[in-house]
mmCIF file of C-alpha atoms and ligand atoms in Angstrom:
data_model
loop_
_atom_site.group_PDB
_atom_site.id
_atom_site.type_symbol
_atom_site.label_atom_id
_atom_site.label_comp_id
_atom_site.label_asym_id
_atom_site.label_seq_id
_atom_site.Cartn_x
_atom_site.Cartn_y
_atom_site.Cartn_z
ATOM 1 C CA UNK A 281 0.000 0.000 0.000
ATOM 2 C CA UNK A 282 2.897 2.380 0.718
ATOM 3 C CA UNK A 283 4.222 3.458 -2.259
ATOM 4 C CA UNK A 284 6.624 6.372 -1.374
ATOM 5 C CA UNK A 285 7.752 6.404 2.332
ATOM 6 C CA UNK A 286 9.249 9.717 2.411
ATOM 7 C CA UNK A 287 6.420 11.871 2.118
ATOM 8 C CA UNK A 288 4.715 10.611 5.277
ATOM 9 C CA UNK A 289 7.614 11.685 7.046
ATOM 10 C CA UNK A 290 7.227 14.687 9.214
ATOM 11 C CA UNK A 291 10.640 16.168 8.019
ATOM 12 C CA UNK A 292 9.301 16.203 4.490
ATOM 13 C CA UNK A 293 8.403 19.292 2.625
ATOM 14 C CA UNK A 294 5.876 19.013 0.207
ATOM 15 C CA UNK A 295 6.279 21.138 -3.221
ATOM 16 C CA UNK A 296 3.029 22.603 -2.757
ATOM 17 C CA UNK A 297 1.507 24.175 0.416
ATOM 18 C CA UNK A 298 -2.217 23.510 1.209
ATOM 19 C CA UNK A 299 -3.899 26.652 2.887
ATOM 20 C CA UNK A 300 -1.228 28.537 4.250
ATOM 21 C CA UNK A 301 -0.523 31.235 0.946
ATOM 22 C CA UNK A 302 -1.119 34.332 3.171
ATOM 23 C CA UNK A 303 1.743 33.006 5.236
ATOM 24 C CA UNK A 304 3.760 31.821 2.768
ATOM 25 C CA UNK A 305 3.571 35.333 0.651
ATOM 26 C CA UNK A 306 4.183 37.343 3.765
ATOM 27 C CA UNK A 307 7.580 35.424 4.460
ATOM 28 C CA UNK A 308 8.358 36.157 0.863
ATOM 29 C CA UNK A 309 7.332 39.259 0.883
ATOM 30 C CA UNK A 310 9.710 39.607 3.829
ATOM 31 C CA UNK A 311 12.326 38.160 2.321
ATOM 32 C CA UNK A 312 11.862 40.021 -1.439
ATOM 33 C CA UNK A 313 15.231 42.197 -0.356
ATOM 34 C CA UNK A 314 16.842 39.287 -0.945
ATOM 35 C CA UNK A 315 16.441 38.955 -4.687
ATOM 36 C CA UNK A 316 17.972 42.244 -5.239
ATOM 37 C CA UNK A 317 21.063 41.486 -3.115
ATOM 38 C CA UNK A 318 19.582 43.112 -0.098
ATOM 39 C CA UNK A 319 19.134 41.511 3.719
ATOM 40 C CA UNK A 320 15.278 40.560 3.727
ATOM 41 C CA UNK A 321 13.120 41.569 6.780
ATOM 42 C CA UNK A 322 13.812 39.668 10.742
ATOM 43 C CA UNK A 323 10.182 37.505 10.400
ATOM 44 C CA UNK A 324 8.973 35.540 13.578
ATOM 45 C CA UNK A 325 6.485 32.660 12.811
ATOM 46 C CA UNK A 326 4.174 31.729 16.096
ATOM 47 C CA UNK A 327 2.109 29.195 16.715
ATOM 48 C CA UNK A 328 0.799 25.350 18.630
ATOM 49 C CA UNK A 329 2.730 22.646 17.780
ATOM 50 C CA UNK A 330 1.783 20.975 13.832
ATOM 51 C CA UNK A 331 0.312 24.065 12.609
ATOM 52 C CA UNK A 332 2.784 24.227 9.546
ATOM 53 C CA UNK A 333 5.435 26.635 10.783
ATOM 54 C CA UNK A 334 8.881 24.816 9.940
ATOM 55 C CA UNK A 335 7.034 23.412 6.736
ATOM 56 C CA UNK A 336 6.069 26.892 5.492
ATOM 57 C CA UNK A 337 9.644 28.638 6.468
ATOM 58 C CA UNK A 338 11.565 25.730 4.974
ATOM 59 C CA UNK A 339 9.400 26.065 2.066
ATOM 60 C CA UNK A 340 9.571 29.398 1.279
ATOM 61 C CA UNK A 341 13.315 29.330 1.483
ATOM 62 C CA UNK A 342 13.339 26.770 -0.889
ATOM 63 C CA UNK A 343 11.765 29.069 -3.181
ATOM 64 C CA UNK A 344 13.621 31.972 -2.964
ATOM 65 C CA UNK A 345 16.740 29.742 -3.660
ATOM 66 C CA UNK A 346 14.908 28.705 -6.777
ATOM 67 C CA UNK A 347 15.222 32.421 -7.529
ATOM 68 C CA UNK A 348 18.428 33.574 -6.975
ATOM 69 C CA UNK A 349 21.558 31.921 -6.787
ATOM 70 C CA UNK A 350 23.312 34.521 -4.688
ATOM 71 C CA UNK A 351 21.650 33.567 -1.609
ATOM 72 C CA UNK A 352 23.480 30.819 1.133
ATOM 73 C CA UNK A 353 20.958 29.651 3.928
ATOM 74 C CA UNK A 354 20.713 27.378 7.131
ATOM 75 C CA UNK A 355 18.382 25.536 9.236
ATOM 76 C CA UNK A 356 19.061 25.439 13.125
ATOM 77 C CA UNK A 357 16.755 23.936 15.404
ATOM 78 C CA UNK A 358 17.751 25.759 19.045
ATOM 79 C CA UNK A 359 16.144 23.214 21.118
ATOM 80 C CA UNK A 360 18.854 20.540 19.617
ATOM 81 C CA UNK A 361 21.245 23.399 19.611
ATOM 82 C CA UNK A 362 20.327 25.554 22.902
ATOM 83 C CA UNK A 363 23.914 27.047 23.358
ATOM 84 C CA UNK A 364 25.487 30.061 22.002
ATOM 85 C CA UNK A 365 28.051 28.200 20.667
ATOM 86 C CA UNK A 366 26.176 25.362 19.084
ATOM 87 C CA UNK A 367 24.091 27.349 17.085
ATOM 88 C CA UNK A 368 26.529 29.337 15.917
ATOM 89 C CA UNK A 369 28.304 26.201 15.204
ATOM 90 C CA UNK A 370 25.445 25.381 12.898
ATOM 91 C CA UNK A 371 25.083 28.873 11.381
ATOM 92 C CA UNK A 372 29.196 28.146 10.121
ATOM 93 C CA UNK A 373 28.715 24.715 8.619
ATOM 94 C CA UNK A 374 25.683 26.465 7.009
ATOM 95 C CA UNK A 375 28.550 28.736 4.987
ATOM 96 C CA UNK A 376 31.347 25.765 4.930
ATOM 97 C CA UNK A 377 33.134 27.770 7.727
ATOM 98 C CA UNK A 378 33.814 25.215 10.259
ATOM 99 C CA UNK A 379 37.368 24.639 9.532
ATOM 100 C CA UNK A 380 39.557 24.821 12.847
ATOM 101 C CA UNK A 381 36.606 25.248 15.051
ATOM 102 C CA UNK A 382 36.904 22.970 18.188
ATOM 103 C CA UNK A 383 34.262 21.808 20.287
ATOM 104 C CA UNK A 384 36.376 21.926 23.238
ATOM 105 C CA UNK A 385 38.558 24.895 23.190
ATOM 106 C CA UNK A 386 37.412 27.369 20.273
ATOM 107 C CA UNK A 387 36.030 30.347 22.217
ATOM 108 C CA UNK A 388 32.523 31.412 20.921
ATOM 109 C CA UNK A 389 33.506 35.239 20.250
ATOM 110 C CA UNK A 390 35.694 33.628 17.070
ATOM 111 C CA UNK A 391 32.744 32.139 15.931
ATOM 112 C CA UNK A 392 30.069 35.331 15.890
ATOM 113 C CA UNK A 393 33.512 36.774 14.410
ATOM 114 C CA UNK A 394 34.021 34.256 11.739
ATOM 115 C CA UNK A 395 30.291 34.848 10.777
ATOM 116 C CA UNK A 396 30.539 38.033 11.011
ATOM 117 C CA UNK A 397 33.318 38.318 8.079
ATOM 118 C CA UNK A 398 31.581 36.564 6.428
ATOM 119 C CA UNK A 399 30.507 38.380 2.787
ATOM 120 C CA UNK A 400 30.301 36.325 0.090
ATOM 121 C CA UNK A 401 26.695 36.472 0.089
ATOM 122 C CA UNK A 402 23.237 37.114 1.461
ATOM 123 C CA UNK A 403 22.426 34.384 4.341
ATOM 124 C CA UNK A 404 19.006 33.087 5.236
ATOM 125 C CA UNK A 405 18.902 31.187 8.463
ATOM 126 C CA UNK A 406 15.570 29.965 10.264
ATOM 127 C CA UNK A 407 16.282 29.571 13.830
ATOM 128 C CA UNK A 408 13.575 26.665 15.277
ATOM 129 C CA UNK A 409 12.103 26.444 18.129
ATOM 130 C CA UNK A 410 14.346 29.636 18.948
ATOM 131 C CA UNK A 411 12.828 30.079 22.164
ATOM 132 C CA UNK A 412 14.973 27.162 23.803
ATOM 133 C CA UNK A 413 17.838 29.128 23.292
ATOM 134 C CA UNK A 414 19.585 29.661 26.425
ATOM 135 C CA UNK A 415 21.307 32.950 25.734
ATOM 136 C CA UNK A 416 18.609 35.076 24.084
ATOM 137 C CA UNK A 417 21.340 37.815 23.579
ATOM 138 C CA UNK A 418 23.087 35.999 20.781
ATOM 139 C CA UNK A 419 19.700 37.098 18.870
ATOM 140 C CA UNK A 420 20.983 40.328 19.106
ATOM 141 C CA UNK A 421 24.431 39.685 17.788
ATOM 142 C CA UNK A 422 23.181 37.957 14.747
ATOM 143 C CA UNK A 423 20.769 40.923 14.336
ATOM 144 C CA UNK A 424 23.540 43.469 13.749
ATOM 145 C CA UNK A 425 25.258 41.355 11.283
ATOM 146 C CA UNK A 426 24.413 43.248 7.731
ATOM 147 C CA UNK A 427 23.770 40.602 5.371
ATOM 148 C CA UNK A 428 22.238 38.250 7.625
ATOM 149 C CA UNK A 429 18.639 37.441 7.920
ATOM 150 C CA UNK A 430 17.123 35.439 10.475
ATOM 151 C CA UNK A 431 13.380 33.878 10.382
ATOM 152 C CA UNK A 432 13.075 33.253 14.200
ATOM 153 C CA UNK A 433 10.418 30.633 15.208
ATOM 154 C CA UNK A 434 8.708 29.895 18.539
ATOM 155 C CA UNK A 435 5.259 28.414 19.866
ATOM 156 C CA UNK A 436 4.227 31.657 22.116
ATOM 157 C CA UNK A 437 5.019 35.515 21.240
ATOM 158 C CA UNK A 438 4.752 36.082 25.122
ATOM 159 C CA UNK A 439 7.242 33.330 26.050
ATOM 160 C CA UNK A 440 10.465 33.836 23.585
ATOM 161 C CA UNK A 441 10.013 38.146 24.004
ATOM 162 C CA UNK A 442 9.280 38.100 27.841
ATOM 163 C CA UNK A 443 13.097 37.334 28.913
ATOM 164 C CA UNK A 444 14.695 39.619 26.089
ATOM 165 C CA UNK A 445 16.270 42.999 27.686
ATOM 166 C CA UNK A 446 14.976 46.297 25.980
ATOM 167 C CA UNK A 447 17.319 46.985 23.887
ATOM 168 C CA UNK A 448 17.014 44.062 22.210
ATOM 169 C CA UNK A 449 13.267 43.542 22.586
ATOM 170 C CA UNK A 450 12.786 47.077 20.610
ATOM 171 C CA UNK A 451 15.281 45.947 18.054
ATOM 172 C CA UNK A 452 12.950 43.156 17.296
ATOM 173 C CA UNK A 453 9.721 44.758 17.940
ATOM 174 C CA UNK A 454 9.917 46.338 14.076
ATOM 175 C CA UNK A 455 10.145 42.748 12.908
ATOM 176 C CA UNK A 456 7.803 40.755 10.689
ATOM 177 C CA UNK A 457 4.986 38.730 12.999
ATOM 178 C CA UNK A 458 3.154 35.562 11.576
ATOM 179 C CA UNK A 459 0.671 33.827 13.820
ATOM 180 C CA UNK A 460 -0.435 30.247 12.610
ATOM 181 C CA UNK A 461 -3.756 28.761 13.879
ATOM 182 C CA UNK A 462 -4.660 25.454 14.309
ATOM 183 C CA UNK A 463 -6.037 23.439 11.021
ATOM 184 C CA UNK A 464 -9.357 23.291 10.618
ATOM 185 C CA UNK A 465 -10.670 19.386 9.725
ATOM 186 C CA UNK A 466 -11.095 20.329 6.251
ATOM 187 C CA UNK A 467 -7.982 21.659 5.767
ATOM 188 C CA UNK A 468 -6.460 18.602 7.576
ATOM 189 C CA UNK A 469 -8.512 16.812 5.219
ATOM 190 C CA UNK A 470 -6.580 18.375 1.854
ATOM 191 C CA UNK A 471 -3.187 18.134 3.526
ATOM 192 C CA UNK A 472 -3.829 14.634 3.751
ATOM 193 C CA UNK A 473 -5.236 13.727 0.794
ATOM 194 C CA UNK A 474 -2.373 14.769 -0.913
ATOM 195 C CA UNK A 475 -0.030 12.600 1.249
ATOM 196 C CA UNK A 476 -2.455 10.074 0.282
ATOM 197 C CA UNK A 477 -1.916 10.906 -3.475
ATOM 198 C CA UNK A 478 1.520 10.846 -3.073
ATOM 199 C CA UNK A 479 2.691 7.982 -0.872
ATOM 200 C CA UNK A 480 -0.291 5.368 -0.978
ATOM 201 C CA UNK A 481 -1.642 2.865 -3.709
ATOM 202 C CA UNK A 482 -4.320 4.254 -5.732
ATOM 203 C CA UNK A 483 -7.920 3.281 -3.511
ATOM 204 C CA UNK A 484 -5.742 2.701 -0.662
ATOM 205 C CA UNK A 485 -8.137 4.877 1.709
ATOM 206 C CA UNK A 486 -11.639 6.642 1.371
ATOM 207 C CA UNK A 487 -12.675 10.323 1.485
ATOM 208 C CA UNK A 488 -14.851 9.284 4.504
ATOM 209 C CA UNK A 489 -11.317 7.886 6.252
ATOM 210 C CA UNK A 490 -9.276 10.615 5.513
ATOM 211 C CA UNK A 491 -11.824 12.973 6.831
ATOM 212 C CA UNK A 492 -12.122 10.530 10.394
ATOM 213 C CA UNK A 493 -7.950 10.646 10.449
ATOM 214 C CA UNK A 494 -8.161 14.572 10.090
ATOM 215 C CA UNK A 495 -11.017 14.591 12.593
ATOM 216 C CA UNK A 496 -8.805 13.068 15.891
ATOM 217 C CA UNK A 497 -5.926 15.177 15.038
ATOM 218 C CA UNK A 498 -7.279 17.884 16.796
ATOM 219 C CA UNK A 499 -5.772 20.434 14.072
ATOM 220 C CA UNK A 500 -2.608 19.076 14.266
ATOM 221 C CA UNK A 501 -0.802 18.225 11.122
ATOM 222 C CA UNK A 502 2.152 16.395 12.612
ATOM 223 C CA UNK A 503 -0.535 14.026 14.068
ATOM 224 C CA UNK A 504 -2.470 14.371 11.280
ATOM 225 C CA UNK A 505 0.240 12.736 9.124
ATOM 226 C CA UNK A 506 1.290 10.488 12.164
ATOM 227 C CA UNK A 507 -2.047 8.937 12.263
ATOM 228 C CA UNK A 508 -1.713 7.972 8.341
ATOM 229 C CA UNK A 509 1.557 7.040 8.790
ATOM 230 C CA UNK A 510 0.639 4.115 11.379
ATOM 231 C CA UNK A 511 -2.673 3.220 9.821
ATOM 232 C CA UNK A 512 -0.775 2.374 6.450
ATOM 233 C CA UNK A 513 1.802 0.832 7.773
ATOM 234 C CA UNK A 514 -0.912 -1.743 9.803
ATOM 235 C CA UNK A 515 -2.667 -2.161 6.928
ATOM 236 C CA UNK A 516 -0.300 -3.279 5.155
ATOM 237 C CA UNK A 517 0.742 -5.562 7.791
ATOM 238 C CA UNK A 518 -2.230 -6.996 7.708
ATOM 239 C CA UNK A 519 -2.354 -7.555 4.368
ATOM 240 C CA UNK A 520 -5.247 -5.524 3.391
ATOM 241 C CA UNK A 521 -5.367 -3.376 0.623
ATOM 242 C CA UNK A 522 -7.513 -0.584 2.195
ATOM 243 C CA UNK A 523 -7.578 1.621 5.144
ATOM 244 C CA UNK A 524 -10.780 0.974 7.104
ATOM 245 C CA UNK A 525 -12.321 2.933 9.935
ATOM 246 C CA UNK A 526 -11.152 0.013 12.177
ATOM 247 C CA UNK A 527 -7.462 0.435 11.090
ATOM 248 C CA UNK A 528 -7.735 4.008 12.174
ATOM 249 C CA UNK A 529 -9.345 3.618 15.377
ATOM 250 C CA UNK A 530 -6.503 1.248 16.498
ATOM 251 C CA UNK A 531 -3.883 3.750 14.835
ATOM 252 C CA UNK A 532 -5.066 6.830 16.846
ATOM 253 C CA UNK A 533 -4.162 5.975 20.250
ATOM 254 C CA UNK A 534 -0.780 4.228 18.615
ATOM 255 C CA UNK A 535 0.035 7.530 16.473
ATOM 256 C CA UNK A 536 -0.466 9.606 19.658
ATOM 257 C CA UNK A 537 1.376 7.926 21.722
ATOM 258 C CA UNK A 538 4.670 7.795 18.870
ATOM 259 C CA UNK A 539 4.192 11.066 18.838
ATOM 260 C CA UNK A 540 4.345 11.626 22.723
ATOM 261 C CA UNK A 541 7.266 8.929 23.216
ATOM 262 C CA UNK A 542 9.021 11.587 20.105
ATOM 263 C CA UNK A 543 8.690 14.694 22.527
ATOM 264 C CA UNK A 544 9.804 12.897 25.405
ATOM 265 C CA UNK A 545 12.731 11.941 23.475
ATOM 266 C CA UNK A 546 13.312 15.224 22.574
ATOM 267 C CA UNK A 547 13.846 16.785 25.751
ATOM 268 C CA UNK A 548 17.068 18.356 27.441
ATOM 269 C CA UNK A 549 18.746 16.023 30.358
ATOM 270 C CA UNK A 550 17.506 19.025 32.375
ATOM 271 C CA UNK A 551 14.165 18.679 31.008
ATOM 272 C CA UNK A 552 14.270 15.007 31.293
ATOM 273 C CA UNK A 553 15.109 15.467 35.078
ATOM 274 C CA UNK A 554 12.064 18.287 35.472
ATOM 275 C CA UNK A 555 9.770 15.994 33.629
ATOM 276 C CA UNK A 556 10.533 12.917 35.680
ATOM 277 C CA UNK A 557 10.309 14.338 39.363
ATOM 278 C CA UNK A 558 6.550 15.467 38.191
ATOM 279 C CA UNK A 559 5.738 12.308 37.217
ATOM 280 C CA UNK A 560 7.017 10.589 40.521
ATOM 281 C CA UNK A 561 5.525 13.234 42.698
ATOM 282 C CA UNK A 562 2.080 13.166 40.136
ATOM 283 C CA UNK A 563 1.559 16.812 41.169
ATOM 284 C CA UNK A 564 4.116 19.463 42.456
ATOM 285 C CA UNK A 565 4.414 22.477 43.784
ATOM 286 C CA UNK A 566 7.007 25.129 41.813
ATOM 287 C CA UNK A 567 9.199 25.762 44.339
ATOM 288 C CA UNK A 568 9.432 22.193 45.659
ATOM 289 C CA UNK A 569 9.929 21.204 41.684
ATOM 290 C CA UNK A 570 13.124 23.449 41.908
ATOM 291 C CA UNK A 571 14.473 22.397 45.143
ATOM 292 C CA UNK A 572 14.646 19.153 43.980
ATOM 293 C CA UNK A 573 15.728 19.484 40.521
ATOM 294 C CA UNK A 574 18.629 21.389 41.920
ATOM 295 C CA UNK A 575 19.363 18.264 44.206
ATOM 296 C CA UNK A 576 18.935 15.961 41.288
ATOM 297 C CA UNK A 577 21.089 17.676 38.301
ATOM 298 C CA UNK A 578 24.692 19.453 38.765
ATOM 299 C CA UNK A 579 24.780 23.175 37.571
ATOM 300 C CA UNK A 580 21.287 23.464 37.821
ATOM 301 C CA UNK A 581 19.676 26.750 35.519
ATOM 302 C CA UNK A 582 17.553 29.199 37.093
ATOM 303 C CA UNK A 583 14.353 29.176 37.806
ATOM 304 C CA UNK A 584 13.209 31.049 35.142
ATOM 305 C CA UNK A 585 14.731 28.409 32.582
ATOM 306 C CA UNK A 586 13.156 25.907 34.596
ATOM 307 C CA UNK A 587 9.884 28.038 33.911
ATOM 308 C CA UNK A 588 11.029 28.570 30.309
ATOM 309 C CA UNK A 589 11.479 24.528 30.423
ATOM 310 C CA UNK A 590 8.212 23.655 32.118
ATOM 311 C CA UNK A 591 6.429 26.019 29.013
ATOM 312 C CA UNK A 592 7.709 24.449 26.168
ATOM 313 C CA UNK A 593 6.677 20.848 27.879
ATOM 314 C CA UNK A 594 3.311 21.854 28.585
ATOM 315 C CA UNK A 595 3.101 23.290 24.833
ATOM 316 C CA UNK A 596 3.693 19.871 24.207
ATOM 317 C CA UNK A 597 1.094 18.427 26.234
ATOM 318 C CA UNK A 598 3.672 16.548 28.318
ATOM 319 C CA UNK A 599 2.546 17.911 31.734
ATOM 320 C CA UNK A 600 0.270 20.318 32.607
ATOM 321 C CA UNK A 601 -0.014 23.685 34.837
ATOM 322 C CA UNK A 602 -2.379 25.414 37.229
ATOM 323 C CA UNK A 603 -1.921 28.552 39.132
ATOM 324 C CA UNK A 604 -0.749 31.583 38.469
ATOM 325 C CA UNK A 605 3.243 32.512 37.743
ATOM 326 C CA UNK A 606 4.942 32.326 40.661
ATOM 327 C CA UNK A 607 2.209 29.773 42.143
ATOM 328 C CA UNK A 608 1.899 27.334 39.578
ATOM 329 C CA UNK A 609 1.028 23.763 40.114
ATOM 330 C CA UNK A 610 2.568 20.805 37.688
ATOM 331 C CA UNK A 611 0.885 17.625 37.197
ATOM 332 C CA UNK A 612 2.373 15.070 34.690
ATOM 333 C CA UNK A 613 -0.428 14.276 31.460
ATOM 334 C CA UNK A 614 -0.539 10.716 31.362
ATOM 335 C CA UNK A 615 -1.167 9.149 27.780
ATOM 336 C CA UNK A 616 -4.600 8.663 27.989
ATOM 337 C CA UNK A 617 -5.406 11.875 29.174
ATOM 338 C CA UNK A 618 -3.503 13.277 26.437
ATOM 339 C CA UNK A 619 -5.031 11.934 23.761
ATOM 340 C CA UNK A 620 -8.409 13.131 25.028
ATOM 341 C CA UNK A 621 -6.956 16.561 25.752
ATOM 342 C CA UNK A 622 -8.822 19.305 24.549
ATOM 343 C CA UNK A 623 -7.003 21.346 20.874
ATOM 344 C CA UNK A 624 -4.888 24.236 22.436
HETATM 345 N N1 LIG B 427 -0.085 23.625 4.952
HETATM 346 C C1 LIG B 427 0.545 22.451 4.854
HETATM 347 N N2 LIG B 427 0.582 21.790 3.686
HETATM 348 C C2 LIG B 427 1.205 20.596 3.615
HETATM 349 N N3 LIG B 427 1.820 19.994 4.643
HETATM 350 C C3 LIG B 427 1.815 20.611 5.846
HETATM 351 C C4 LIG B 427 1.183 21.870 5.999
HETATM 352 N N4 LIG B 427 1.328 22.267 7.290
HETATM 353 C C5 LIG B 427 2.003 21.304 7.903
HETATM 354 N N5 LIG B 427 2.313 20.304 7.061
HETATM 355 C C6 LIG B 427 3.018 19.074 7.419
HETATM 356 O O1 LIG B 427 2.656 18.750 8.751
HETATM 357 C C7 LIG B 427 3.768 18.394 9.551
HETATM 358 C C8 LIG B 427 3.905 19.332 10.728
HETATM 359 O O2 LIG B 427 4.160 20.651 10.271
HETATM 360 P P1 LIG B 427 5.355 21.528 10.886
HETATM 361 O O3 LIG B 427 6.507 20.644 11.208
HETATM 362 O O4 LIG B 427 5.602 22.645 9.967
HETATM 363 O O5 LIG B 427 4.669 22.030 12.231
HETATM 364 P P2 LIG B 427 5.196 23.140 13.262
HETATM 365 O O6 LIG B 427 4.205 24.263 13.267
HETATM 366 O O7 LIG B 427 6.601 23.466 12.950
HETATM 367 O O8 LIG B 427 5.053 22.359 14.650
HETATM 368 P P3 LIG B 427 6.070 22.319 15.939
HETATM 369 O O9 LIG B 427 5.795 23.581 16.726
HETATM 370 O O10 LIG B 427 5.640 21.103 16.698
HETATM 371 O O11 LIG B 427 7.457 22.230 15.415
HETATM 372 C C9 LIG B 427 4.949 18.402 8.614
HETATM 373 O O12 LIG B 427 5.171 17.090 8.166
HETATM 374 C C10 LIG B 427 4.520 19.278 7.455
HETATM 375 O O13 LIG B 427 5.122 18.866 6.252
HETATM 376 MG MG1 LIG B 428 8.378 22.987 13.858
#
């Protein structure tokens, strides 16, 4: 039944774009500078988790690289790469520039430096998941670099501007702001139909099907996809040559749960140490949370990092928060809740 693997993959950028063109020709239209030999416009893309963010900056690089040939670009994502040096590790290899560079002794400054002198060309870089950068400053570095431009992406406006200092944060306050909402089911339901095009045998699932797949993601396309992914992949196991409602209803729980074991994965070792003392305690307090991740990892961050942390892991429905700020409560979301949990 599967026919072309790849485009069920959640790393894989389609050559067409279903119901995202205001998005898509804003980013363009922010980086149109470009084409003339000119640095395009700082853009920030916000928005949950699957709404088509990294898909739609990816893409629209792609594009403008179609265009021009005079334009060098790089993908970083910051929650891999959550130290200054790392990502600017990444931003070099992005311009073949890693030559000499140690991971042990090369101080950072020869780095920003090294990227700095850099002016062969215009550079394009998309900095994912940007707000799990640890040193928010380096934004500001890369900023005042002239041919440099930087598509800076993040789940919540609130939670990647509120620790920036005010210099920086009215640097960046000029910049470019996309918001992406959640997918509606019928727009779930044409994303997926052309995965279906693509990757399946032709009849290999119904309009009806598609439509119940796009239904329990919950107007997530990662889970969207996810949810094809494991329902084609069981059929096929099974030998049948369709996708029934049955297949699906056994696939949704399975997808979810892939999906959850994926963002789990994912996390820091500090976030892997926060996430585990919630789910032994069940619920927590904040400030007991801290004490005892501080007695649990060496060099502990502060506690606004561990607040920064704790965000991004409820974005991801991994645990879940009551209270206000500096009160908050964390409970871990078991699997079953999750998959029942109410679209964000
Ligand atoms: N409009 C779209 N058309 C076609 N495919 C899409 C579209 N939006 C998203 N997708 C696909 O859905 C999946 C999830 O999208 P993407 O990775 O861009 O989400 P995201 O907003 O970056 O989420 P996260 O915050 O979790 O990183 C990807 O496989 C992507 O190719
Ligand atoms: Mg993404």
């Amino acid at each position: 039944m599967i026919e072309n693997a790849r485009v069920l993959q959640p790393e894989f950028i389609p050559g067409e774009i279903k119901h995202r063109d205001a998005e898509t020709s804003h980013l363009s239209d922010a980086l149109n500078p470009l084409l003339h030999g000119e640095a395009g416009e700082t853009s920030f893309l916000f928005g949950p988790s699957g709404a088509g963010k990294t898909c739609v900056a990816k893409f629209t690089v792609n594009q403008l690289q179609e265009n021009t040939v005079d334009v060098e670009s790089q993908y970083v994502n910051c929650w891999e790469n959550y130290s200054r040096f790392r990502t600017l590790y990444q931003l070099l290899d992005g311009i073949g520039k890693t030559i000499d560079i140690h991971r042990q002794s090369t101080p950072t400054d020869v780095l920003l430096e090294r990227i700095r002198d850099y002016d062969d060309s215009q550079y394009v870089v998309i900095l994912d998941e940007v707000d799990q950068l640890e040193d928010k400053s380096l934004l500001y570095d890369l900023y005042r670099i002239p041919n440099l431009t930087m598509i800076l992406i993040a789940n919540r406006e609130e939670s990647l501007f509120a620790p920036l200092d005010d210099r920086l944060h009215s640097r960046l306050s000029s910049s470019e702001r996309l918001h992406f909402g959640q997918y509606r089911v019928d727009e779930l339901t044409a994303i997926l139909a052309d995965r279906v095009q693509w990757g399946l045998a032709t009849n290999a699932v119904e309009r009806r099907q598609i439509e119940l797949i796009a239904d329990a993601a919950a107007g997530d396309a990662r889970k969207a996809i996810g949810i094809l992914r494991t329902a084609a992949k069981k059929a096929d196991r099974e030998g049948l040559t369709e996708i029934t409602a049955e297949i699906i209803d056994e696939s949704v729980p399975e997808a979810k749960s892939e999906l959850r074991q994926k963002n789990i994965e994912n996390l820091t070792s500090h976030q892997q140490s926060l996430f585990e003392i919630i789910a032994n305690a069940g619920e927590i307090n904040g400030k007991t949370l801290y004490e005892r991740y501080c007695e649990t990892v060496s060099s502990p961050k502060t506690k606004r990092t561990m607040r920064n942390y704790l965000s991004k892991m409820e974005h991801y429905n991994l645990i879940a928060a009551t209270g206000k700020t500096q009160g908050k409560t964390y409970k871990s979301v078991g699997e079953a809740a999750e998959s029942t949990a109410k679209p964000r």
